[in-house]
Coordinates of C-alpha atoms in Angstrom, one line a residue:
X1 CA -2.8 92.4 -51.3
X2 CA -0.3 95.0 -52.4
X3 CA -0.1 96.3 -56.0
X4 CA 3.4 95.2 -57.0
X5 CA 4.0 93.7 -60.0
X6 CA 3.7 89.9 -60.7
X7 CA 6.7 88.0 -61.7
X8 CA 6.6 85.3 -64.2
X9 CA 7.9 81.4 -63.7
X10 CA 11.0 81.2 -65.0
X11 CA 11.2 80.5 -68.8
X12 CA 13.6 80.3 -71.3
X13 CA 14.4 83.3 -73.0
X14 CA 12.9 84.3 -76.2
X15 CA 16.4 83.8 -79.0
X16 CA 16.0 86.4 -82.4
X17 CA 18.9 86.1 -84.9
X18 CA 19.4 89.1 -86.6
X19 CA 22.1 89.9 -88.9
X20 CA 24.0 93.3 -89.0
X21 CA 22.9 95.1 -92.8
X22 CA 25.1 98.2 -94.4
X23 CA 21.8 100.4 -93.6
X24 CA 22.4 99.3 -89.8
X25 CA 25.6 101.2 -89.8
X26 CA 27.3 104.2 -89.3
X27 CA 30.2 105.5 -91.5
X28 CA 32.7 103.8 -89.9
X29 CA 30.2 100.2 -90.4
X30 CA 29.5 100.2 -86.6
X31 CA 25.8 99.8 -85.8
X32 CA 24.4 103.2 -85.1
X33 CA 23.4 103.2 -81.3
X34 CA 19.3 103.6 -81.8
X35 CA 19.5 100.2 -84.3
X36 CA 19.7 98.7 -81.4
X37 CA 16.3 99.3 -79.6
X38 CA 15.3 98.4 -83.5
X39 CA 16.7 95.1 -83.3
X40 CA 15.0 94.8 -79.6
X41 CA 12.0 95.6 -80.7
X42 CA 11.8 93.1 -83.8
X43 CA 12.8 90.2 -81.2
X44 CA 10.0 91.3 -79.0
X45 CA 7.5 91.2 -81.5
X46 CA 8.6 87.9 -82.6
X47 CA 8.2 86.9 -79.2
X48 CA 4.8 87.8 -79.0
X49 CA 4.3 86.9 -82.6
X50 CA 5.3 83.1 -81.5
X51 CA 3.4 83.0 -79.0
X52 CA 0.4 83.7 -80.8
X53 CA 0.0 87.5 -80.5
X54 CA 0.2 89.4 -83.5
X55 CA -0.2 93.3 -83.2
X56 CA -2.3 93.4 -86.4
X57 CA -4.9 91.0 -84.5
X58 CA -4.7 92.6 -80.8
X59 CA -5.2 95.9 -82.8
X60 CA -8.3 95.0 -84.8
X61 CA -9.8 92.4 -82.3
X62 CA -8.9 93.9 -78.7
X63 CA -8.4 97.2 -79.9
X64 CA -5.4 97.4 -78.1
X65 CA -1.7 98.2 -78.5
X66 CA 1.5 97.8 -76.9
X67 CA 3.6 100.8 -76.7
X68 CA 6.9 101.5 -75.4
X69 CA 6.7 103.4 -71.7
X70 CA 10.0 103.0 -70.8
X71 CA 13.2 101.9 -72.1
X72 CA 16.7 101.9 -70.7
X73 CA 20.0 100.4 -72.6
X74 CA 23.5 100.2 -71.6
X75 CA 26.0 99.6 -74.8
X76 CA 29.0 97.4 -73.6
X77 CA 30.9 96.2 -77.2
X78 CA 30.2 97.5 -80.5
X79 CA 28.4 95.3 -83.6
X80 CA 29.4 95.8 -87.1
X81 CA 28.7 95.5 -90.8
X82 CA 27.5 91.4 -91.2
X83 CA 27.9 90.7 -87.7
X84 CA 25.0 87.8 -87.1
X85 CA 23.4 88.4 -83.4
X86 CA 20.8 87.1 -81.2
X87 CA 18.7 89.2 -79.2
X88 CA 17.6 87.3 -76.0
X89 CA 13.9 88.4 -74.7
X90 CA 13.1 87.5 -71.0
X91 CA 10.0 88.9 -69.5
X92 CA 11.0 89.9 -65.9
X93 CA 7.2 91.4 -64.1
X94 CA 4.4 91.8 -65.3
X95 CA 1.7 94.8 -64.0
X96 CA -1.9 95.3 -64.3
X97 CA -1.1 97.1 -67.7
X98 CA 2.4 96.2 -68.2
X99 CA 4.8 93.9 -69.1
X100 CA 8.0 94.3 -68.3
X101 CA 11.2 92.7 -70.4
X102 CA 15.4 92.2 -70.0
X103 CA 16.5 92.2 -73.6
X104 CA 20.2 91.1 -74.3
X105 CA 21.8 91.5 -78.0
X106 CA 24.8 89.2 -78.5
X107 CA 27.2 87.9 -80.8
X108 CA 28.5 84.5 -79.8
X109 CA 29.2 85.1 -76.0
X110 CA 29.7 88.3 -76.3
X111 CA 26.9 90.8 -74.6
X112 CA 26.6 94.0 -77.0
X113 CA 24.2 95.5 -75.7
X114 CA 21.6 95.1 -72.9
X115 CA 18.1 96.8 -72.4
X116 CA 15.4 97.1 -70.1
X117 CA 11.6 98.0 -71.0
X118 CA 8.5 98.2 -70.1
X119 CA 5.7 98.0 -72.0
X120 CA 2.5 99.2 -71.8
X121 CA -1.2 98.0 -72.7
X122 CA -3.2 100.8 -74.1
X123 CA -6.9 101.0 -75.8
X124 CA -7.9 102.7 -78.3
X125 CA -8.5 106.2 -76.5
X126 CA -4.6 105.9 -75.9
X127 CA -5.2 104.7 -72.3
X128 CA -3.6 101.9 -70.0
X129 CA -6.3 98.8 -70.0
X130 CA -5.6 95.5 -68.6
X131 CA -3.7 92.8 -70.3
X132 CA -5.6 90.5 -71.9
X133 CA -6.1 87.1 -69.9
X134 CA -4.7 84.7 -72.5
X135 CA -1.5 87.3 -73.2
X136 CA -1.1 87.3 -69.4
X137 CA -1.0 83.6 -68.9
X138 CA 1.5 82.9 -72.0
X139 CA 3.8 85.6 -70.4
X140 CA 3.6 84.0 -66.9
X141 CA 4.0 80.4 -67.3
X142 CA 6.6 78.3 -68.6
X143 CA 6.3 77.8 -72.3
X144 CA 8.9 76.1 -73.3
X145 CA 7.0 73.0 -74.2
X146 CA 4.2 74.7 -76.0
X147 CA 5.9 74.9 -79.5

């Protein structure tokens, strides 16, 4: 059995509205490019949040944490001031220690902004431990009926 990374049955993807504030943009009211991975990172954790994973609860219980390892985006139209977006989660692999995600921030059919990352499981000494088996399985399987 090789080590590559596991991928998931397809699911739906994860949808987070999220509507463009004046603190969100620059000057000239476009959204400043780091609000993005902001924005990705709120819909991730609502993801996970949905799902029954809250990070204040993996933290205390687990002693774990999910941090960022790597992140990629690619910026194709801008957002501005009161724009209202959705940011579409899909997990894409999942590792030993990682998860890894397609994000996609949109206003109506229009693709804003797209990012890849991959996130880590980490313990309290700041190194990689296993996903936990019921995070794993709620990643992996189709949950679209589970709400």
């Amino acid at each position: 059995m090789t080590l590559t990374a596991l991928k998931p049955q397809a699911q739906p993807a994860h949808r987070f509205p999220i509507r463009v504030y004046y603190e969100d943009t620059d000057a000239g009211g476009i959204v400043y490019y780091a609000n993005y991975l902001k924005f990705a990172e709120r819909a991730r954790t609502e993801m996970l949040r949905e799902a029954g994973f809250h990070h204040t609860a993996m933290m205390q219980g687990e002693g774990i944490v999910l941090a960022v390892r790597r992140c990629a985006a690619e910026y194709m139209k801008p957002a501005k001031l009161d724009d209202m977006l959705d940011v579409e989660t899909q997990v894409t692999g999942l590792g030993a220690a990682t998860i890894d995600l397609d994000q996609s921030i949109r206003r109506g059919p229009d693709e804003l902004c797209r990012v890849t990352v991959t996130i880590a499981c980490v313990g309290r000494d700041g190194r990689p431990v296993r996903l936990p088996a019921p995070l794993r399985h709620v990643l992996s399987t189709d949950t679209s009926d589970k709400k």
